[in-house]
mmCIF file of C-alpha atoms and ligand atoms in Angstrom:
data_model
loop_
_atom_site.group_PDB
_atom_site.id
_atom_site.type_symbol
_atom_site.label_atom_id
_atom_site.label_comp_id
_atom_site.label_asym_id
_atom_site.label_seq_id
_atom_site.Cartn_x
_atom_site.Cartn_y
_atom_site.Cartn_z
ATOM 1 C CA MET G 1 23.128 42.990 99.879
ATOM 2 C CA ASN G 2 26.010 45.177 98.818
ATOM 3 C CA PHE G 3 27.299 44.920 95.326
ATOM 4 C CA PHE G 4 30.822 45.811 94.370
ATOM 5 C CA THR G 5 30.402 47.602 91.086
ATOM 6 C CA LYS G 6 33.883 48.792 90.227
ATOM 7 C CA SER G 7 34.126 47.077 86.845
ATOM 8 C CA LEU G 8 30.436 47.492 86.171
ATOM 9 C CA GLY G 9 30.739 51.191 86.923
ATOM 10 C CA HIS G 10 33.539 51.707 84.417
ATOM 11 C CA HIS G 11 31.598 49.852 81.828
ATOM 12 C CA LEU G 12 28.648 52.114 82.318
ATOM 13 C CA LEU G 13 30.826 55.214 82.368
ATOM 14 C CA GLY G 14 32.387 54.279 79.076
ATOM 15 C CA LEU G 15 29.221 53.244 77.362
ATOM 16 C CA TYR G 16 26.389 55.402 78.431
ATOM 17 C CA PHE G 17 27.034 58.240 80.805
ATOM 18 C CA SER G 18 29.351 60.876 82.042
ATOM 19 C CA ARG G 19 30.350 60.136 85.596
ATOM 20 C CA GLU G 20 28.051 62.904 86.867
ATOM 21 C CA GLY G 21 25.152 61.567 84.865
ATOM 22 C CA LEU G 22 25.706 58.118 86.242
ATOM 23 C CA ILE G 23 25.955 59.351 89.791
ATOM 24 C CA LYS G 24 22.800 61.372 89.421
ATOM 25 C CA ALA G 25 20.917 58.467 87.957
ATOM 26 C CA MET G 26 22.192 56.031 90.550
ATOM 27 C CA LYS G 27 21.330 58.444 93.337
ATOM 28 C CA ALA G 28 17.768 58.477 92.136
ATOM 29 C CA THR G 29 17.686 54.717 92.587
ATOM 30 C CA GLU G 30 18.746 54.505 96.221
ATOM 31 C CA VAL G 31 22.492 54.704 95.858
ATOM 32 C CA GLY G 32 24.792 56.230 98.407
ATOM 33 C CA TYR G 33 27.865 57.629 96.702
ATOM 34 C CA ASN G 34 30.530 59.923 97.957
ATOM 35 C CA SER G 35 33.321 60.454 95.433
ATOM 36 C CA LYS G 36 35.766 61.736 98.051
ATOM 37 C CA VAL G 37 35.502 58.611 100.109
ATOM 38 C CA GLU G 38 34.796 55.968 97.535
ATOM 39 C CA GLY G 39 36.509 56.983 94.298
ATOM 40 C CA ASP G 40 35.358 54.780 91.428
ATOM 41 C CA VAL G 41 33.463 52.423 93.681
ATOM 42 C CA VAL G 42 29.694 52.541 93.783
ATOM 43 C CA HIS G 43 27.730 50.760 96.450
ATOM 44 C CA THR G 44 24.190 49.754 95.733
ATOM 45 C CA ARG G 45 21.822 46.891 96.123
ATOM 46 C CA LEU G 46 21.912 44.453 93.240
ATOM 47 C CA ASP G 47 18.135 44.697 93.014
ATOM 48 C CA ALA G 48 18.312 48.464 92.630
ATOM 49 C CA ALA G 49 20.974 48.263 89.954
ATOM 50 C CA VAL G 50 19.112 45.612 87.989
ATOM 51 C CA SER G 51 15.853 47.542 88.253
ATOM 52 C CA TRP G 52 17.599 50.603 86.983
ATOM 53 C CA PHE G 53 18.936 48.755 83.947
ATOM 54 C CA ARG G 54 15.595 47.208 83.216
ATOM 55 C CA LYS G 55 13.351 50.167 83.587
ATOM 56 C CA ASN G 56 15.425 52.315 81.276
ATOM 57 C CA SER G 57 15.516 49.872 78.404
ATOM 58 C CA LEU G 58 12.039 48.442 78.041
ATOM 59 C CA TRP G 59 11.578 46.866 74.641
ATOM 60 C CA PRO G 60 7.902 47.045 73.752
ATOM 61 C CA MET G 61 5.931 44.461 71.854
ATOM 62 C CA PRO G 62 3.472 46.750 70.002
ATOM 63 C CA MET G 63 0.237 44.780 70.176
ATOM 64 C CA GLY G 64 -1.594 47.269 67.968
ATOM 65 C CA LEU G 65 -5.082 45.898 67.427
ATOM 66 C CA ALA G 66 -7.203 48.940 66.587
ATOM 67 C CA CYS G 67 -7.309 52.738 66.521
ATOM 68 C CA CYS G 68 -5.237 53.122 69.732
ATOM 69 C CA ALA G 69 -2.261 51.782 67.805
ATOM 70 C CA ILE G 70 -2.203 55.065 65.885
ATOM 71 C CA GLU G 71 -1.527 56.903 69.142
ATOM 72 C CA LEU G 72 1.079 54.308 70.016
ATOM 73 C CA MET G 73 2.789 55.107 66.719
ATOM 74 C CA ALA G 74 2.552 58.806 67.508
ATOM 75 C CA ALA G 75 4.204 58.150 70.860
ATOM 76 C CA GLY G 76 7.058 56.500 68.992
ATOM 77 C CA ALA G 77 7.450 59.296 66.461
ATOM 78 C CA SER G 78 9.424 62.513 66.729
ATOM 79 C CA ARG G 79 6.873 64.754 68.432
ATOM 80 C CA PHE G 80 6.410 62.613 71.532
ATOM 81 C CA ASP G 81 9.534 60.485 71.170
ATOM 82 C CA ILE G 82 9.191 57.512 73.481
ATOM 83 C CA SER G 83 12.980 57.024 73.241
ATOM 84 C CA ARG G 84 13.342 59.740 75.869
ATOM 85 C CA PHE G 85 12.254 56.989 78.246
ATOM 86 C CA GLY G 86 14.357 54.245 76.723
ATOM 87 C CA ALA G 87 11.420 52.363 75.253
ATOM 88 C CA GLU G 88 11.807 53.092 71.576
ATOM 89 C CA VAL G 89 12.968 49.670 70.470
ATOM 90 C CA MET G 90 9.646 48.255 69.277
ATOM 91 C CA ARG G 91 10.182 44.578 68.610
ATOM 92 C CA PHE G 92 7.868 42.582 66.416
ATOM 93 C CA SER G 93 9.247 39.381 67.803
ATOM 94 C CA PRO G 94 7.958 38.480 71.265
ATOM 95 C CA ARG G 95 11.267 36.743 71.974
ATOM 96 C CA GLN G 96 13.000 40.097 72.011
ATOM 97 C CA SER G 97 10.533 42.182 73.964
ATOM 98 C CA ASP G 98 9.649 42.578 77.616
ATOM 99 C CA LEU G 99 6.746 45.039 77.585
ATOM 100 C CA MET G 100 3.524 44.257 75.803
ATOM 101 C CA ILE G 101 1.526 47.370 74.951
ATOM 102 C CA VAL G 102 -1.986 46.173 74.133
ATOM 103 C CA ALA G 103 -3.262 49.062 72.039
ATOM 104 C CA GLY G 104 -6.755 48.404 70.783
ATOM 105 C CA THR G 105 -9.805 46.204 70.814
ATOM 106 C CA VAL G 106 -9.141 42.590 71.738
ATOM 107 C CA THR G 107 -11.673 40.385 69.979
ATOM 108 C CA TYR G 108 -12.245 36.836 71.121
ATOM 109 C CA LYS G 109 -10.783 35.692 67.840
ATOM 110 C CA MET G 110 -7.559 37.564 68.595
ATOM 111 C CA ALA G 111 -7.509 36.859 72.323
ATOM 112 C CA LEU G 112 -5.672 33.577 72.294
ATOM 113 C CA ALA G 113 -3.130 34.890 69.797
ATOM 114 C CA VAL G 114 -2.438 37.780 72.184
ATOM 115 C CA ARG G 115 -2.080 35.302 75.004
ATOM 116 C CA ARG G 116 0.294 33.126 73.003
ATOM 117 C CA ILE G 117 2.478 36.074 72.045
ATOM 118 C CA TYR G 118 2.584 37.088 75.709
ATOM 119 C CA GLU G 119 3.660 33.608 76.669
ATOM 120 C CA GLN G 120 6.431 33.684 74.081
ATOM 121 C CA MET G 121 7.942 36.771 75.682
ATOM 122 C CA PRO G 122 10.791 35.940 78.050
ATOM 123 C CA GLU G 123 10.593 36.876 81.728
ATOM 124 C CA PRO G 124 10.666 39.454 83.172
ATOM 125 C CA LYS G 125 7.756 41.000 81.304
ATOM 126 C CA TRP G 126 5.102 43.623 81.825
ATOM 127 C CA VAL G 127 1.824 44.612 80.212
ATOM 128 C CA ILE G 128 0.250 48.004 79.575
ATOM 129 C CA ALA G 129 -3.445 47.981 78.648
ATOM 130 C CA MET G 130 -3.759 51.055 76.483
ATOM 131 C CA GLY G 131 -7.192 52.613 76.079
ATOM 132 C CA ALA G 132 -10.754 51.790 77.021
ATOM 133 C CA CYS G 133 -10.959 48.727 74.789
ATOM 134 C CA ALA G 134 -7.893 46.956 76.097
ATOM 135 C CA SER G 135 -8.800 47.875 79.678
ATOM 136 C CA SER G 136 -12.486 46.978 79.673
ATOM 137 C CA GLY G 137 -13.825 46.262 76.199
ATOM 138 C CA GLY G 138 -14.614 49.952 75.835
ATOM 139 C CA MET G 139 -17.674 50.812 73.861
ATOM 140 C CA TYR G 140 -17.801 47.320 72.392
ATOM 141 C CA ARG G 141 -20.432 45.657 74.528
ATOM 142 C CA SER G 142 -20.514 43.009 71.877
ATOM 143 C CA TYR G 143 -20.573 39.247 71.482
ATOM 144 C CA ALA G 144 -17.240 39.460 69.665
ATOM 145 C CA THR G 145 -15.148 41.524 72.083
ATOM 146 C CA LEU G 146 -13.154 40.409 75.094
ATOM 147 C CA GLN G 147 -14.172 42.675 77.972
ATOM 148 C CA GLY G 148 -10.685 43.717 78.973
ATOM 149 C CA VAL G 149 -7.353 42.085 78.249
ATOM 150 C CA ASP G 150 -6.866 41.502 81.992
ATOM 151 C CA ARG G 151 -9.063 38.450 81.556
ATOM 152 C CA ILE G 152 -6.213 36.696 79.835
ATOM 153 C CA LEU G 153 -3.054 38.594 80.854
ATOM 154 C CA PRO G 154 -1.726 40.149 84.069
ATOM 155 C CA VAL G 155 -1.922 43.887 83.376
ATOM 156 C CA ASP G 156 0.485 46.250 85.177
ATOM 157 C CA VAL G 157 -0.836 49.624 84.064
ATOM 158 C CA TYR G 158 -4.213 50.608 82.601
ATOM 159 C CA ILE G 159 -4.633 53.777 80.546
ATOM 160 C CA SER G 160 -8.033 55.423 80.229
ATOM 161 C CA GLY G 161 -9.120 57.235 77.106
ATOM 162 C CA CYS G 162 -10.516 56.481 73.707
ATOM 163 C CA PRO G 163 -7.892 56.821 72.454
ATOM 164 C CA PRO G 164 -5.474 58.001 75.150
ATOM 165 C CA ARG G 165 -3.128 60.717 73.966
ATOM 166 C CA PRO G 166 0.550 59.819 73.577
ATOM 167 C CA GLU G 167 1.295 61.760 76.770
ATOM 168 C CA ALA G 168 -0.935 59.316 78.620
ATOM 169 C CA LEU G 169 1.060 56.415 77.269
ATOM 170 C CA LEU G 170 4.280 58.109 78.367
ATOM 171 C CA GLU G 171 2.768 58.668 81.803
ATOM 172 C CA ALA G 172 1.897 54.987 81.960
ATOM 173 C CA LEU G 173 5.436 54.149 80.968
ATOM 174 C CA MET G 174 6.768 56.296 83.800
ATOM 175 C CA LYS G 175 4.371 54.652 86.238
ATOM 176 C CA LEU G 176 5.585 51.282 85.073
ATOM 177 C CA GLN G 177 9.201 52.399 85.497
ATOM 178 C CA ASN G 178 8.410 53.359 89.088
ATOM 179 C CA LYS G 179 6.817 50.000 89.605
ATOM 180 C CA ILE G 180 9.807 48.171 88.141
ATOM 181 C CA SER G 181 12.253 50.075 90.307
ATOM 182 C CA ASN G 182 10.405 48.823 93.379
ATOM 183 C CA GLU G 183 10.224 45.215 92.283
ATOM 184 C CA PRO G 184 12.583 42.801 94.073
ATOM 185 C CA HIS G 185 14.102 41.162 91.008
ATOM 186 C CA ILE G 186 16.863 39.109 92.511
ATOM 187 C CA THR G 187 15.093 37.804 95.552
ATOM 188 C CA ASP G 188 11.734 37.240 93.873
ATOM 189 C CA LYS G 189 11.965 34.788 91.025
ATOM 190 C CA LYS G 190 8.250 34.302 90.633
ATOM 191 C CA PRO G 191 6.948 34.729 87.082
ATOM 192 C CA ALA G 192 4.895 37.821 86.333
ATOM 193 C CA ARG G 193 1.558 36.101 86.514
ATOM 194 C CA ASP G 194 2.084 34.993 90.112
ATOM 195 C CA ARG G 195 2.952 38.430 91.447
ATOM 196 C CA GLY G 196 -0.525 38.973 92.788
ATOM 197 C CA LEU G 197 -1.833 40.544 89.606
ATOM 198 C CA VAL G 198 -5.215 40.313 87.991
ATOM 199 C CA LEU G 199 -5.904 37.030 86.290
ATOM 200 C CA SER G 200 -9.070 35.139 85.650
ATOM 201 C CA MET O 1 -29.914 55.375 30.150
ATOM 202 C CA THR O 2 -31.393 56.175 33.535
ATOM 203 C CA ALA O 3 -31.598 53.635 36.333
ATOM 204 C CA LYS O 4 -35.361 53.445 35.736
ATOM 205 C CA GLN O 5 -34.861 52.489 32.131
ATOM 206 C CA LEU O 6 -32.284 49.880 33.125
ATOM 207 C CA ALA O 7 -34.718 48.407 35.643
ATOM 208 C CA LYS O 8 -37.415 48.313 32.922
ATOM 209 C CA LYS O 9 -35.040 46.462 30.636
ATOM 210 C CA LEU O 10 -34.317 43.944 33.354
ATOM 211 C CA GLN O 11 -38.030 43.442 33.856
ATOM 212 C CA ARG O 12 -38.627 42.929 30.139
ATOM 213 C CA GLN O 13 -35.979 40.220 30.091
ATOM 214 C CA PHE O 14 -37.238 38.312 33.153
ATOM 215 C CA LYS O 15 -40.948 39.043 32.889
ATOM 216 C CA GLU O 16 -42.535 36.842 35.514
ATOM 217 C CA ILE O 17 -40.027 37.145 38.300
ATOM 218 C CA VAL O 18 -38.892 40.782 38.314
ATOM 219 C CA SER O 19 -41.185 43.309 39.990
ATOM 220 C CA ASP O 20 -41.745 46.946 39.064
ATOM 221 C CA ALA O 21 -38.994 49.200 40.311
ATOM 222 C CA MET O 22 -39.861 50.820 43.632
ATOM 223 C CA GLU O 23 -38.384 54.220 44.252
ATOM 224 C CA PHE O 24 -37.464 55.471 47.704
ATOM 225 C CA ARG O 25 -35.488 58.669 48.178
ATOM 226 C CA GLY O 26 -34.153 58.465 44.671
ATOM 227 C CA GLU O 27 -33.023 54.854 44.983
ATOM 228 C CA LEU O 28 -34.495 52.048 42.905
ATOM 229 C CA THR O 29 -35.227 48.572 44.202
ATOM 230 C CA VAL O 30 -36.588 45.625 42.251
ATOM 231 C CA GLU O 31 -37.717 42.390 43.827
ATOM 232 C CA ILE O 32 -36.950 39.032 42.314
ATOM 233 C CA SER O 33 -39.704 36.615 43.234
ATOM 234 C CA ASP O 34 -37.739 33.462 42.389
ATOM 235 C CA ALA O 35 -34.513 33.335 44.370
ATOM 236 C CA SER O 36 -33.223 30.340 42.454
ATOM 237 C CA GLN O 37 -32.768 32.576 39.391
ATOM 238 C CA ILE O 38 -30.898 35.393 41.111
ATOM 239 C CA ALA O 39 -27.592 34.392 39.501
ATOM 240 C CA GLU O 40 -29.041 34.582 35.984
ATOM 241 C CA VAL O 41 -30.648 37.941 36.741
ATOM 242 C CA CYS O 42 -27.331 39.227 38.059
ATOM 243 C CA ARG O 43 -25.426 37.914 35.054
ATOM 244 C CA TYR O 44 -27.813 39.718 32.726
ATOM 245 C CA ALA O 45 -27.534 42.904 34.799
ATOM 246 C CA LYS O 46 -23.778 42.744 34.556
ATOM 247 C CA GLU O 47 -23.271 41.683 30.983
ATOM 248 C CA GLU O 48 -26.163 43.397 29.222
ATOM 249 C CA LEU O 49 -27.001 46.302 31.506
ATOM 250 C CA GLY O 50 -23.470 47.299 32.446
ATOM 251 C CA PHE O 51 -23.714 46.803 36.221
ATOM 252 C CA ASP O 52 -20.107 45.745 36.451
ATOM 253 C CA TYR O 53 -19.665 46.484 40.142
ATOM 254 C CA LEU O 54 -21.293 44.701 43.100
ATOM 255 C CA VAL O 55 -21.215 47.373 45.801
ATOM 256 C CA ASP O 56 -22.527 45.148 48.554
ATOM 257 C CA LEU O 57 -24.382 41.972 49.249
ATOM 258 C CA CYS O 58 -26.154 41.788 52.565
ATOM 259 C CA THR O 59 -28.865 39.724 54.143
ATOM 260 C CA ILE O 60 -31.877 40.484 56.312
ATOM 261 C CA ASP O 61 -33.367 38.307 59.034
ATOM 262 C CA ASN O 62 -37.121 38.919 58.894
ATOM 263 C CA ASP O 63 -37.494 37.201 62.264
ATOM 264 C CA ASP O 64 -40.909 35.562 62.555
ATOM 265 C CA GLU O 65 -42.174 36.772 59.189
ATOM 266 C CA THR O 66 -42.004 34.445 56.238
ATOM 267 C CA PRO O 67 -39.916 34.061 54.214
ATOM 268 C CA ARG O 68 -37.262 34.520 56.839
ATOM 269 C CA TRP O 69 -34.210 35.470 54.779
ATOM 270 C CA THR O 70 -33.829 38.294 52.284
ATOM 271 C CA ALA O 71 -30.665 38.889 50.296
ATOM 272 C CA VAL O 72 -29.988 42.392 49.007
ATOM 273 C CA TYR O 73 -27.669 43.066 46.066
ATOM 274 C CA HIS O 74 -26.444 46.611 45.519
ATOM 275 C CA LEU O 75 -25.322 47.088 41.920
ATOM 276 C CA TYR O 76 -23.442 49.919 40.294
ATOM 277 C CA GLY O 77 -22.085 50.507 36.818
ATOM 278 C CA TYR O 78 -18.893 52.399 36.177
ATOM 279 C CA GLY O 79 -19.925 52.967 32.560
ATOM 280 C CA HIS O 80 -23.268 54.650 33.249
ATOM 281 C CA LEU O 81 -22.863 55.536 36.958
ATOM 282 C CA ARG O 82 -26.301 54.168 37.912
ATOM 283 C CA HIS O 83 -27.318 52.310 41.049
ATOM 284 C CA LEU O 84 -29.816 49.476 41.308
ATOM 285 C CA ARG O 85 -30.831 47.314 44.228
ATOM 286 C CA LEU O 86 -32.103 43.739 43.882
ATOM 287 C CA LYS O 87 -33.927 41.890 46.620
ATOM 288 C CA THR O 88 -34.900 38.285 46.869
ATOM 289 C CA SER O 89 -36.044 35.988 49.675
ATOM 290 C CA VAL O 90 -35.980 32.363 50.702
ATOM 291 C CA SER O 91 -37.688 30.471 53.497
ATOM 292 C CA GLU O 92 -35.991 29.282 56.651
ATOM 293 C CA GLU O 93 -36.302 25.641 55.564
ATOM 294 C CA GLU O 94 -34.384 26.384 52.410
ATOM 295 C CA SER O 95 -31.837 28.897 53.794
ATOM 296 C CA GLU O 96 -29.887 28.822 50.552
ATOM 297 C CA PHE O 97 -29.304 31.231 47.677
ATOM 298 C CA PRO O 98 -27.428 30.479 44.470
ATOM 299 C CA THR O 99 -23.990 32.047 44.592
ATOM 300 C CA VAL O 100 -23.223 35.104 42.486
ATOM 301 C CA THR O 101 -19.457 34.600 42.754
ATOM 302 C CA THR O 102 -19.717 33.307 39.190
ATOM 303 C CA VAL O 103 -20.871 36.798 38.163
ATOM 304 C CA TRP O 104 -18.796 39.072 40.391
ATOM 305 C CA ARG O 105 -15.804 37.483 42.096
ATOM 306 C CA THR O 106 -16.053 40.029 44.889
ATOM 307 C CA ALA O 107 -19.198 38.287 46.095
ATOM 308 C CA ASP O 108 -16.957 35.611 47.591
ATOM 309 C CA TRP O 109 -16.305 37.388 50.884
ATOM 310 C CA HIS O 110 -19.733 38.997 51.024
ATOM 311 C CA GLU O 111 -21.361 35.608 50.854
ATOM 312 C CA ARG O 112 -18.974 34.213 53.414
ATOM 313 C CA GLU O 113 -19.927 37.041 55.738
ATOM 314 C CA ALA O 114 -23.614 36.343 55.248
ATOM 315 C CA PHE O 115 -22.938 32.687 55.949
ATOM 316 C CA ASP O 116 -20.935 33.527 59.055
ATOM 317 C CA MET O 117 -23.351 36.054 60.554
ATOM 318 C CA MET O 118 -26.718 34.608 59.466
ATOM 319 C CA GLY O 119 -26.079 30.961 58.720
ATOM 320 C CA ILE O 120 -27.389 31.241 55.161
ATOM 321 C CA ARG O 121 -25.702 29.002 52.602
ATOM 322 C CA PHE O 122 -24.791 29.941 49.049
ATOM 323 C CA ALA O 123 -25.011 27.041 46.625
ATOM 324 C CA GLY O 124 -21.970 26.795 44.375
ATOM 325 C CA HIS O 125 -19.754 29.069 46.467
ATOM 326 C CA PRO O 126 -16.123 27.987 45.982
ATOM 327 C CA ASP O 127 -15.063 28.266 49.636
ATOM 328 C CA LEU O 128 -17.931 28.756 52.061
ATOM 329 C CA ARG O 129 -16.203 29.172 55.425
ATOM 330 C CA ARG O 130 -16.665 31.565 58.317
ATOM 331 C CA ILE O 131 -14.863 34.820 57.756
ATOM 332 C CA LEU O 132 -15.230 36.933 60.927
ATOM 333 C CA MET O 133 -15.874 34.447 63.702
ATOM 334 C CA TRP O 134 -13.591 31.464 64.120
ATOM 335 C CA GLU O 135 -14.133 28.077 62.539
ATOM 336 C CA GLY O 136 -16.190 26.082 65.026
ATOM 337 C CA TYR O 137 -18.080 28.975 66.653
ATOM 338 C CA PRO O 138 -21.509 27.474 67.209
ATOM 339 C CA TYR O 139 -23.828 30.474 66.650
ATOM 340 C CA TYR O 140 -24.859 32.979 63.998
ATOM 341 C CA PRO O 141 -24.622 36.305 65.794
ATOM 342 C CA LEU O 142 -26.627 38.592 63.500
ATOM 343 C CA ARG O 143 -29.764 36.476 63.691
ATOM 344 C CA LYS O 144 -32.631 38.180 65.480
ATOM 345 C CA ASP O 145 -32.853 35.389 68.045
ATOM 346 C CA PHE O 146 -29.197 35.797 69.048
ATOM 347 C CA PRO O 147 -28.937 37.922 72.220
ATOM 348 C CA LEU O 148 -27.086 41.226 71.968
ATOM 349 C CA ALA O 149 -24.907 40.208 74.899
ATOM 350 C CA GLY O 150 -23.676 37.098 73.108
ATOM 351 C CA LYS O 151 -23.506 33.529 74.355
ATOM 352 C CA PRO O 152 -20.764 31.564 76.048
ATOM 353 C CA SER O 153 -18.740 29.218 73.905
ATOM 354 C CA GLU O 154 -15.503 27.347 74.335
ATOM 355 C CA MET O 155 -13.103 25.762 71.890
ATOM 356 C CA PRO O 156 -9.925 24.747 73.686
ATOM 357 C CA ASP O 157 -6.811 26.269 72.088
ATOM 358 C CA VAL O 158 -8.871 28.150 69.506
ATOM 359 C CA ALA O 159 -11.114 30.690 71.178
ATOM 360 C CA PHE O 160 -13.720 31.216 73.848
ATOM 361 C CA SER O 161 -16.480 33.774 74.339
ATOM 362 C CA ASP O 162 -18.460 35.056 77.307
ATOM 363 C CA PRO O 163 -21.735 36.994 77.445
ATOM 364 C CA ILE O 164 -20.954 40.645 78.033
ATOM 365 C CA PRO O 165 -22.360 42.977 80.703
ATOM 366 C CA LEU O 166 -24.822 45.459 79.237
ATOM 367 C CA GLU O 167 -24.994 47.664 82.350
ATOM 368 C CA GLY O 168 -28.639 48.557 81.819
ATOM 369 C CA GLY O 169 -28.373 48.747 78.043
ATOM 370 C CA PRO O 170 -28.868 48.286 75.158
ATOM 371 C CA PHE O 171 -28.719 51.986 74.454
ATOM 372 C CA VAL O 172 -31.121 52.949 71.725
ATOM 373 C CA THR O 173 -31.184 56.160 69.731
ATOM 374 C CA LEU O 174 -34.603 57.516 68.771
ATOM 375 C CA ALA O 175 -34.685 59.137 65.376
ATOM 376 C CA GLY O 176 -36.795 62.260 64.940
ATOM 377 C CA GLY O 177 -36.818 63.376 68.576
ATOM 378 C CA GLU O 178 -37.594 67.020 69.354
ATOM 379 C CA ASP O 179 -34.078 67.953 70.408
ATOM 380 C CA ALA O 180 -30.701 66.377 71.021
ATOM 381 C CA ALA O 181 -31.698 65.282 74.530
ATOM 382 C CA ALA O 182 -34.681 63.359 73.194
ATOM 383 C CA ARG O 183 -32.643 61.710 70.444
ATOM 384 C CA GLU O 184 -29.675 60.752 72.554
ATOM 385 C CA PRO O 185 -29.025 57.048 73.182
ATOM 386 C CA ARG O 186 -30.750 55.832 76.359
ATOM 387 C CA VAL O 187 -31.746 52.591 77.957
ATOM 388 C CA ARG O 188 -34.999 51.662 76.261
ATOM 389 C CA THR O 189 -35.920 48.172 77.252
ATOM 390 C CA PRO O 190 -38.290 46.690 74.690
ATOM 391 C CA GLU O 191 -41.647 45.823 76.285
HETATM 392 S S1 LIG D 1 -10.168 52.669 73.145
HETATM 393 FE FE1 LIG D 1 -11.086 53.863 71.486
HETATM 394 S S2 LIG D 1 -9.339 54.497 70.228
HETATM 395 FE FE2 LIG D 1 -8.662 52.774 71.510
HETATM 396 S S3 LIG D 1 -8.982 50.943 70.297
HETATM 397 FE FE3 LIG D 1 -10.804 51.252 71.542
HETATM 398 S S4 LIG D 1 -12.193 52.394 70.232
HETATM 399 FE FE4 LIG D 1 -10.147 52.593 69.337
#
């Protein structure tokens, strides 16, 4: 599907990018653009354009449940600066976020609250399981600990480490961005949990 | 006044039920033979002996020994900076201590924890509910007969729990091994 983006292009030019910046960014997401031939017109697939918007403005829901949350905070602070990847807008309301970062130990007592918050997030939404605890229960082989948040949520990216360093979280974010840019958003309207992800 | 002298004073006040102070690594423990009087003993320790701070209140499951439950009270005084430990036991049939929330208000959550983890009740407690596990969880996980891996439970819309994989564990550390390799946590299945 071709998408005529003349007005959209101007909007973007005015708001976010120099023309060169826009062209460079669009080129990276499968855009053919030749300024001599096409002028202010950009041809792309709607899917590619939407993916590009989405992946560069992920709004995380910081599900900080234990020590890993400290590294999540570090990733948001000046030294690591998660805003370089467009994901700095941590929202404490699930209604306003589309990426849940589960950072910490999920106890059974907390599990259903995590699940409810996930369900309150609007589609499309993604989940990063940050650290050993969120991925597998970690060192807590205990009656009180859920053995991995993927038992209740569809996880997109797992991060190893106890705790993972902020760089690892940024790497996960980049992996997720790659994943998002390959997702068929317009043609595939299935909710996240039916996209063939882990669920029990 | 040293902790020893304070323990002596306590013993003089409650002659029949307070044991001699036992010393281990510089720490003093006295046993109270009648658990039903623990609140009075604690009140005296606080008001007359200056133990104004309850550091901790914990409970022990003695498994198949009798009496099954022991409660341990760790006292401290900010005036004299002395520690004292009180111990008292009740049988499994009874499973109830008098509350000491009337002496130290901080005992509230400690007693709730003991109730939650061990299933021991505290008579007179103002609000004896579970504190760590959720209301309705059917087990007491720190009891000796509760498996390390946990048990399955299900409360729709509240919580669920599954037994966890131990992957060959539990991993036990041996104190006093020759070197680090001998002390390190390993699978040591109890015979
Ligand atoms: S993985 Fe390690 S650092 Fe992260 S929450 Fe678990 S114990 Fe804490």
